Coordinates of C-alpha atoms in Angstrom, one line a residue:
Chain A
M1 CA 46.1 82.7 -68.3
D2 CA 49.2 84.6 -67.3
P3 CA 50.2 84.4 -63.6
S4 CA 48.4 87.0 -61.4
Y5 CA 51.7 88.1 -59.7
D6 CA 49.4 88.7 -56.7
S7 CA 51.0 87.7 -53.4
G8 CA 47.7 87.7 -51.5
K9 CA 46.0 85.5 -54.1
V10 CA 48.7 82.8 -53.9
A11 CA 48.8 83.0 -50.1
E12 CA 45.1 82.2 -50.1
I13 CA 45.6 79.3 -52.6
H14 CA 48.3 77.9 -50.2
R15 CA 45.8 78.0 -47.4
H16 CA 43.2 76.1 -49.4
L17 CA 45.7 73.6 -50.6
H18 CA 46.7 73.0 -46.9
S19 CA 43.1 72.2 -46.1
H20 CA 42.3 70.1 -49.2
L21 CA 45.4 67.9 -49.2
P22 CA 46.4 65.0 -46.9
S23 CA 48.6 66.2 -44.0
E24 CA 51.1 63.3 -44.5
P25 CA 53.7 64.4 -47.0
A26 CA 53.9 61.0 -48.8
L27 CA 50.1 60.9 -49.3
R28 CA 50.0 64.5 -50.4
V29 CA 52.6 63.9 -53.1
K30 CA 50.9 60.7 -54.2
A31 CA 47.5 62.5 -54.5
L32 CA 49.0 65.3 -56.5
E33 CA 51.0 63.0 -58.8
S34 CA 48.0 61.0 -59.7
L35 CA 45.9 64.2 -60.4
L36 CA 48.7 65.9 -62.4
V37 CA 49.3 62.8 -64.5
E38 CA 45.6 62.3 -65.2
K39 CA 45.3 66.0 -66.1
G40 CA 48.1 65.7 -68.6
L41 CA 50.2 68.3 -66.9
V42 CA 53.1 65.9 -66.4
D43 CA 54.4 62.9 -68.3
P44 CA 55.4 60.0 -66.0
A45 CA 58.4 59.3 -68.3
A46 CA 59.7 62.9 -67.6
L47 CA 59.4 62.3 -63.9
D48 CA 61.5 59.2 -64.2
A49 CA 64.1 61.1 -66.3
W50 CA 64.5 63.8 -63.6
I51 CA 64.8 61.3 -60.8
E52 CA 67.3 59.0 -62.6
A53 CA 69.5 62.0 -63.7
Y54 CA 70.1 63.1 -60.1
T55 CA 70.4 59.5 -58.7
E56 CA 72.8 58.1 -61.3
E57 CA 74.5 60.8 -63.3
I58 CA 74.6 64.2 -61.6
G59 CA 76.1 64.5 -58.1
P60 CA 79.2 65.6 -56.1
K61 CA 81.4 63.3 -58.1
R62 CA 81.4 66.0 -60.8
G63 CA 82.5 68.6 -58.3
A64 CA 85.2 66.3 -57.0
A65 CA 86.5 65.8 -60.5
I66 CA 86.7 69.5 -61.0
V67 CA 88.6 70.0 -57.7
A68 CA 91.1 67.3 -58.5
R69 CA 91.7 68.7 -61.9
A70 CA 92.3 72.2 -60.4
W71 CA 94.8 70.6 -57.9
I72 CA 97.0 69.1 -60.6
D73 CA 96.5 71.5 -63.5
P74 CA 97.4 75.1 -62.7
A75 CA 96.1 76.4 -66.1
F76 CA 92.7 74.7 -65.4
K77 CA 92.7 76.2 -61.9
S78 CA 93.2 79.7 -63.3
R79 CA 90.3 79.2 -65.8
L80 CA 88.1 77.8 -63.0
L81 CA 88.7 80.8 -60.8
A82 CA 88.3 83.2 -63.7
D83 CA 85.1 81.7 -65.1
A84 CA 83.9 78.6 -63.4
G85 CA 80.8 78.3 -65.7
K86 CA 83.1 77.9 -68.7
A87 CA 85.6 75.7 -67.0
V88 CA 83.1 73.2 -65.9
A89 CA 81.5 73.2 -69.4
E90 CA 84.9 72.1 -70.7
M91 CA 84.5 69.0 -68.5
G92 CA 81.0 68.4 -69.9
F93 CA 79.3 69.4 -66.7
A94 CA 77.3 72.4 -67.8
G95 CA 73.7 72.2 -66.7
Q96 CA 71.2 73.5 -64.1
A97 CA 72.5 76.5 -62.2
S98 CA 76.0 76.3 -63.7
G99 CA 75.6 79.3 -65.9
H100 CA 76.9 81.8 -63.4
L101 CA 79.1 79.5 -61.3
K102 CA 81.9 81.0 -59.2
A103 CA 84.7 79.0 -57.6
V104 CA 86.1 80.5 -54.4
E105 CA 89.5 79.2 -53.2
N106 CA 90.5 78.3 -49.6
T107 CA 94.0 79.4 -48.6
D108 CA 96.0 79.3 -45.4
G109 CA 94.3 82.6 -44.4
V110 CA 90.8 82.3 -45.8
H111 CA 88.1 79.6 -45.5
N112 CA 85.0 79.9 -47.6
L113 CA 81.5 78.8 -46.7
V114 CA 78.4 78.8 -49.0
V115 CA 74.8 79.3 -47.9
C116 CA 71.5 80.5 -49.3
T117 CA 69.6 82.2 -46.5
L118 CA 66.5 83.2 -48.6
C119 CA 65.7 79.8 -50.2
S120 CA 68.3 77.1 -50.8
C121 CA 70.0 77.9 -54.1
Y122 CA 72.7 75.3 -54.9
P123 CA 74.8 74.4 -58.0
F124 CA 72.8 71.3 -58.9
A125 CA 74.8 70.5 -62.1
I126 CA 78.1 70.3 -60.1
L127 CA 77.1 69.0 -56.7
G128 CA 73.7 67.2 -57.4
M129 CA 70.9 67.5 -54.8
A130 CA 71.7 69.6 -51.8
P131 CA 72.0 67.7 -48.5
A132 CA 69.0 68.1 -46.1
W133 CA 71.1 70.1 -43.6
Y134 CA 71.9 72.7 -46.3
K135 CA 68.2 73.4 -46.8
A136 CA 67.4 73.3 -43.1
N137 CA 66.3 76.4 -41.2
E138 CA 69.1 76.0 -38.7
Y139 CA 71.9 76.2 -41.4
R140 CA 70.2 79.0 -43.3
A141 CA 69.8 81.1 -40.1
R142 CA 73.2 80.4 -38.5
A143 CA 75.7 80.2 -41.3
V144 CA 75.9 84.0 -41.7
R145 CA 75.7 84.9 -38.0
D146 CA 77.7 82.1 -36.4
P147 CA 79.8 80.5 -39.1
R148 CA 82.5 79.4 -36.6
G149 CA 79.9 77.6 -34.5
V150 CA 78.4 76.0 -37.6
L151 CA 81.9 74.8 -38.7
A152 CA 82.7 73.4 -35.3
E153 CA 79.5 71.3 -35.5
F154 CA 81.0 69.8 -38.7
G155 CA 84.3 69.2 -37.0
V156 CA 86.1 72.1 -38.7
T157 CA 88.1 74.3 -36.3
L158 CA 90.0 77.3 -37.7
A159 CA 92.6 79.5 -36.2
P160 CA 91.1 82.7 -34.8
D161 CA 92.9 84.8 -37.4
T162 CA 91.7 82.7 -40.3
R163 CA 89.1 84.8 -42.1
I164 CA 85.8 83.1 -43.0
D165 CA 84.3 84.4 -46.3
V166 CA 80.6 83.5 -46.3
W167 CA 78.8 83.6 -49.7
D168 CA 75.1 84.1 -49.4
S169 CA 73.6 83.1 -52.8
T170 CA 71.1 86.0 -53.2
A171 CA 71.3 86.2 -57.0
E172 CA 71.7 83.6 -59.8
L173 CA 75.4 83.3 -59.1
R174 CA 76.2 79.9 -57.6
Y175 CA 79.3 79.2 -55.5
M176 CA 81.5 76.2 -55.1
V177 CA 84.5 76.1 -52.7
L178 CA 87.9 75.0 -54.1
P179 CA 89.3 73.3 -50.9
Q180 CA 93.0 73.1 -50.1
R181 CA 94.7 69.9 -51.3
P182 CA 95.3 67.4 -48.5
D183 CA 98.8 67.2 -47.1
G184 CA 101.0 64.4 -48.3
T185 CA 99.2 63.7 -51.6
E186 CA 102.0 64.7 -54.0
G187 CA 102.2 61.2 -55.5
L188 CA 98.4 60.8 -56.1
D189 CA 96.9 61.0 -59.6
E190 CA 93.8 62.9 -60.5
Q191 CA 91.4 60.0 -59.8
A192 CA 92.9 59.2 -56.4
L193 CA 92.7 62.9 -55.5
A194 CA 89.1 63.1 -56.6
A195 CA 88.2 60.2 -54.2
L196 CA 89.4 62.4 -51.3
V197 CA 87.1 65.3 -52.1
T198 CA 83.9 65.4 -50.1
R199 CA 80.7 67.2 -51.0
N200 CA 80.8 69.1 -47.8
A201 CA 84.3 70.4 -48.6
M202 CA 82.9 72.0 -51.7
I203 CA 80.2 73.8 -49.7
G204 CA 82.8 74.7 -47.0
T205 CA 81.7 72.6 -44.1
D206 CA 84.7 70.2 -44.4
D207 CA 88.5 70.8 -44.4
L208 CA 90.5 68.2 -46.4
R209 CA 94.0 69.2 -45.3
G210 CA 94.4 66.3 -43.0
A211 CA 92.3 63.9 -45.1
A212 CA 94.9 61.8 -46.7
Chain B
M1 CA 58.4 90.6 -48.1
D2 CA 59.1 90.3 -44.4
G3 CA 58.4 86.6 -44.3
V4 CA 59.7 83.6 -42.3
H5 CA 61.7 82.6 -45.4
D6 CA 64.2 85.4 -44.6
L7 CA 66.1 83.3 -42.2
G8 CA 69.7 84.7 -42.3
G9 CA 70.9 85.7 -38.8
K10 CA 67.6 84.8 -37.0
E11 CA 68.4 83.5 -33.5
G12 CA 67.0 80.6 -31.5
F13 CA 67.9 77.9 -34.0
G14 CA 69.7 74.9 -32.6
P15 CA 72.2 72.3 -33.8
I16 CA 72.2 71.3 -37.5
D17 CA 70.7 67.8 -38.1
R18 CA 73.0 65.9 -40.5
A19 CA 70.9 62.8 -40.8
G20 CA 70.8 61.3 -44.3
E21 CA 73.3 63.8 -45.7
D22 CA 74.7 61.5 -48.4
E23 CA 71.4 60.5 -50.0
A24 CA 70.4 62.3 -53.2
Y25 CA 66.7 62.0 -52.2
H26 CA 65.7 61.6 -48.6
T27 CA 62.5 59.6 -49.3
E28 CA 60.7 58.3 -52.3
A29 CA 58.1 61.1 -51.8
D30 CA 60.9 63.7 -51.8
A31 CA 62.1 62.4 -55.2
R32 CA 58.6 62.4 -56.7
A33 CA 57.8 65.9 -55.3
Y34 CA 61.0 67.2 -56.9
A35 CA 60.4 65.6 -60.3
L36 CA 56.7 66.8 -60.3
C37 CA 57.7 70.3 -59.5
V38 CA 60.4 70.6 -62.1
S39 CA 58.3 68.9 -64.7
M40 CA 55.5 71.5 -64.1
R41 CA 57.7 74.5 -63.9
A42 CA 58.8 74.5 -67.6
E43 CA 55.2 74.1 -68.8
R44 CA 55.0 77.8 -68.9
A45 CA 57.7 80.4 -69.0
Y46 CA 57.4 81.4 -65.4
P47 CA 60.1 83.7 -64.1
V48 CA 62.0 81.8 -61.3
D49 CA 61.4 84.9 -59.1
W50 CA 57.7 84.3 -59.2
F51 CA 58.3 80.7 -58.2
R52 CA 60.4 81.8 -55.3
H53 CA 57.9 84.4 -54.2
V54 CA 55.0 81.9 -54.4
R55 CA 57.0 79.6 -52.1
E56 CA 57.6 82.5 -49.7
N57 CA 53.8 82.8 -49.4
I58 CA 53.3 79.3 -48.0
D59 CA 51.7 79.5 -44.6
P60 CA 54.6 80.4 -42.2
V61 CA 54.1 77.2 -40.0
D62 CA 54.1 75.0 -43.1
Y63 CA 57.2 76.9 -44.5
L64 CA 59.2 76.1 -41.4
T65 CA 58.1 72.5 -40.9
R66 CA 57.3 70.8 -44.2
P67 CA 60.0 69.0 -46.3
Y68 CA 61.8 71.1 -48.8
F69 CA 60.6 69.5 -52.1
D70 CA 57.1 69.1 -50.6
Q71 CA 57.1 72.9 -50.5
W72 CA 58.4 73.1 -54.1
L73 CA 55.5 70.9 -55.2
Q74 CA 52.9 72.8 -53.4
T75 CA 54.4 76.0 -54.9
A76 CA 54.2 74.5 -58.5
V77 CA 50.6 73.5 -57.8
A78 CA 49.7 76.9 -56.4
M79 CA 51.2 78.5 -59.5
A80 CA 49.2 76.2 -61.8
I81 CA 46.0 77.1 -60.0
D82 CA 46.8 80.8 -60.1
A83 CA 47.4 80.6 -63.8
G84 CA 44.2 78.6 -64.4
D85 CA 45.9 75.3 -65.5
L86 CA 44.4 73.5 -62.6
S87 CA 41.4 74.1 -60.3
M88 CA 41.0 73.9 -56.5
V89 CA 38.0 71.7 -57.2
E90 CA 40.2 69.2 -59.0
V91 CA 42.7 69.2 -56.1
A92 CA 39.9 68.7 -53.6
T93 CA 38.2 65.8 -55.5
G94 CA 41.4 64.4 -57.0
K95 CA 39.6 64.1 -60.3
S96 CA 40.6 65.9 -63.6
D97 CA 37.9 68.2 -64.9
S98 CA 37.8 67.8 -68.7
L99 CA 36.7 71.5 -69.2
A100 CA 40.1 72.7 -68.0
R101 CA 42.9 73.3 -70.5
T102 CA 45.3 70.4 -71.2
P103 CA 48.8 71.6 -72.2
V104 CA 51.5 69.5 -73.7
P105 CA 53.6 68.2 -70.8
M106 CA 57.4 68.2 -70.7
S107 CA 58.9 65.1 -72.4
P108 CA 62.1 63.2 -71.4
A109 CA 63.9 64.9 -74.3
D110 CA 62.9 68.3 -72.7
V111 CA 64.3 67.1 -69.4
R112 CA 67.7 66.2 -71.1
A113 CA 67.8 69.6 -72.7
M114 CA 67.2 71.3 -69.3
L115 CA 69.8 69.2 -67.6
T116 CA 72.5 70.2 -70.1
T117 CA 71.6 73.9 -70.8
P118 CA 72.5 76.5 -68.2
A119 CA 70.1 79.4 -67.9
N120 CA 71.6 82.8 -68.6
F121 CA 70.3 85.7 -66.5
E122 CA 72.7 88.3 -67.7
R123 CA 71.4 90.9 -70.1
E124 CA 72.8 94.0 -71.9
V125 CA 71.9 97.4 -70.5
A126 CA 72.6 100.9 -71.9
E127 CA 73.4 102.4 -68.5
S128 CA 77.0 102.3 -67.1
P129 CA 77.4 100.7 -63.7
A130 CA 77.0 103.3 -60.9
F131 CA 79.6 101.6 -58.7
A132 CA 83.1 100.3 -59.1
V133 CA 85.2 97.7 -57.2
G134 CA 86.4 99.3 -53.9
D135 CA 83.4 101.6 -53.5
R136 CA 81.7 101.8 -50.1
V137 CA 77.9 101.3 -50.4
G138 CA 75.0 101.3 -48.1
T139 CA 72.0 99.1 -48.5
A140 CA 68.3 100.1 -48.4
S141 CA 66.9 100.5 -44.8
H142 CA 63.7 98.6 -45.4
G143 CA 62.2 96.0 -47.7
H144 CA 58.9 96.2 -49.5
P145 CA 55.8 94.0 -50.0
G146 CA 56.5 91.4 -52.7
H147 CA 59.7 89.6 -53.6
T148 CA 63.2 90.9 -52.9
R149 CA 66.7 89.4 -52.6
L150 CA 68.0 91.9 -50.1
P151 CA 67.9 89.8 -46.9
A152 CA 66.7 91.6 -43.7
Y153 CA 70.0 91.0 -41.9
A154 CA 71.8 93.1 -44.5
R155 CA 69.5 96.1 -44.5
A156 CA 70.8 99.6 -43.6
A157 CA 74.3 98.1 -43.7
T158 CA 77.6 99.4 -45.2
G159 CA 79.8 97.2 -47.3
E160 CA 82.3 97.2 -50.1
I161 CA 81.8 96.4 -53.8
V162 CA 84.2 93.4 -54.5
A163 CA 82.9 92.6 -58.0
H164 CA 80.6 93.8 -60.8
R165 CA 78.8 90.9 -62.3
G166 CA 77.3 92.6 -65.3
A167 CA 73.5 93.3 -65.5
H168 CA 71.2 90.5 -64.4
L169 CA 67.4 90.3 -64.5
M170 CA 66.0 92.1 -61.5
P171 CA 64.1 89.7 -59.2
D172 CA 61.8 92.2 -57.4
D173 CA 60.5 93.0 -60.9
G174 CA 60.6 89.4 -62.2
A175 CA 58.2 88.3 -59.5
R176 CA 55.8 90.9 -60.9
G177 CA 56.2 89.6 -64.5
I178 CA 58.5 92.4 -65.5
H179 CA 61.8 91.4 -67.2
R180 CA 64.2 94.3 -66.5
P181 CA 68.0 93.9 -66.1
E182 CA 70.0 95.9 -63.6
H183 CA 73.7 96.0 -62.7
L184 CA 74.6 93.3 -60.1
Y185 CA 77.5 93.5 -57.6
T186 CA 79.0 91.2 -55.1
V187 CA 79.2 93.3 -51.8
A188 CA 81.4 92.2 -48.9
F189 CA 80.2 93.2 -45.3
A190 CA 82.3 92.8 -42.2
R191 CA 80.4 90.2 -40.0
G192 CA 80.9 92.5 -37.1
D193 CA 79.1 95.3 -38.9
L194 CA 76.0 93.0 -39.4
F195 CA 75.9 91.3 -36.0
P196 CA 77.0 93.1 -32.8
E197 CA 78.5 90.0 -31.1
A198 CA 80.9 89.6 -34.0
A199 CA 82.6 92.9 -33.5
G200 CA 86.3 92.7 -34.4
S201 CA 85.9 89.4 -36.3
P202 CA 87.9 89.1 -39.5
D203 CA 85.0 87.3 -41.2
R204 CA 83.2 88.7 -44.2
I205 CA 79.7 88.0 -45.5
H206 CA 79.2 88.4 -49.3
L207 CA 75.9 89.0 -51.0
D208 CA 75.1 89.5 -54.6
L209 CA 73.0 92.7 -54.7
W210 CA 71.3 94.7 -57.5
E211 CA 72.1 98.4 -58.0
S212 CA 68.8 99.7 -56.8
Y213 CA 69.4 98.1 -53.4
L214 CA 72.5 100.2 -53.0
A215 CA 73.5 103.9 -52.5
R216 CA 77.0 105.3 -52.2
A217 CA 78.1 105.3 -48.5

């Protein structure tokens, strides 16, 4: 059957699922996994492939490599800011949620911060799994209303006249922040620079200027 | 939908808990729930908008308290039940009912393909965009039942078009099974125009909004 596209029907299904499944998350997941595998709806080898990909292969190291490349190669940086989806594909990182990727650049006057207030959209192919705090109600509620308070909790204090540009991912565009290069890193090569790039800096909750 | 999922700007939330922030998966159950969900989602060509809307319909208390991927899994299971691929009796008993349909599940090769192929939501449309960069636009003053990507905090607000992103599939329609593209814009709002306590702040909040959410201001 096609989906019903009926909000009331799925809300009722959720209520039934709540009453029929164990209340402990780990037990609930276990019960569903065993049923879905028995039913033939999922292949255990596919489950392992998903988990392995995001444990071993795909993570913020990709984003850090992109940032370091942009810091040392002005032509790449221009391509990244013009069409990040294409630029990251050049590096072999095209994947989930990278098709409409946008890179937003921090400058002396502007600090960028990324959130998804309506769900938890995130550029998986570039940054891997979102940290728990990014998906938490507190961050989703407060990032648009009180970005300075949020940043202060992460240890980032900005001058009052620095503008914060918040990007709420309400469509299929995904955002990554291009942080400012740390001071005193003129002699470092691409690899050494990449090691200084934190995942939080690419979301906007870290400032790397004093990191080296 | 005026649901608890629409969290932007809601007050009363406390400090952000950063525990475990460097782990890809927070628990083994989290990893399994994620993998189960994404393995089921490709089994049918569900629009992602329907997935998001089904999650929005989780009981509000569960939505605010249950782990993220646990909610994804419950959403995928609810979608499978809704589409008749699984029954509530099977969930209640934990036993597969052989009378039900058995589709071909996603293989590891399908997973590799999904991991390396970005989805494209942009489409051609005949109509020209109604707005240009620099235009002042106002947003709709209320939502509607069903799915939408205009957050409540940005309703009845005035902002400026900072980019035209081409035409993208429209989520309000996608969650009703209708694939219809519409022009998409990035709109910048002064934080002080959205939240009274931020009056005079230089900060800007950017949202990606479809043309039918907007009117010339």
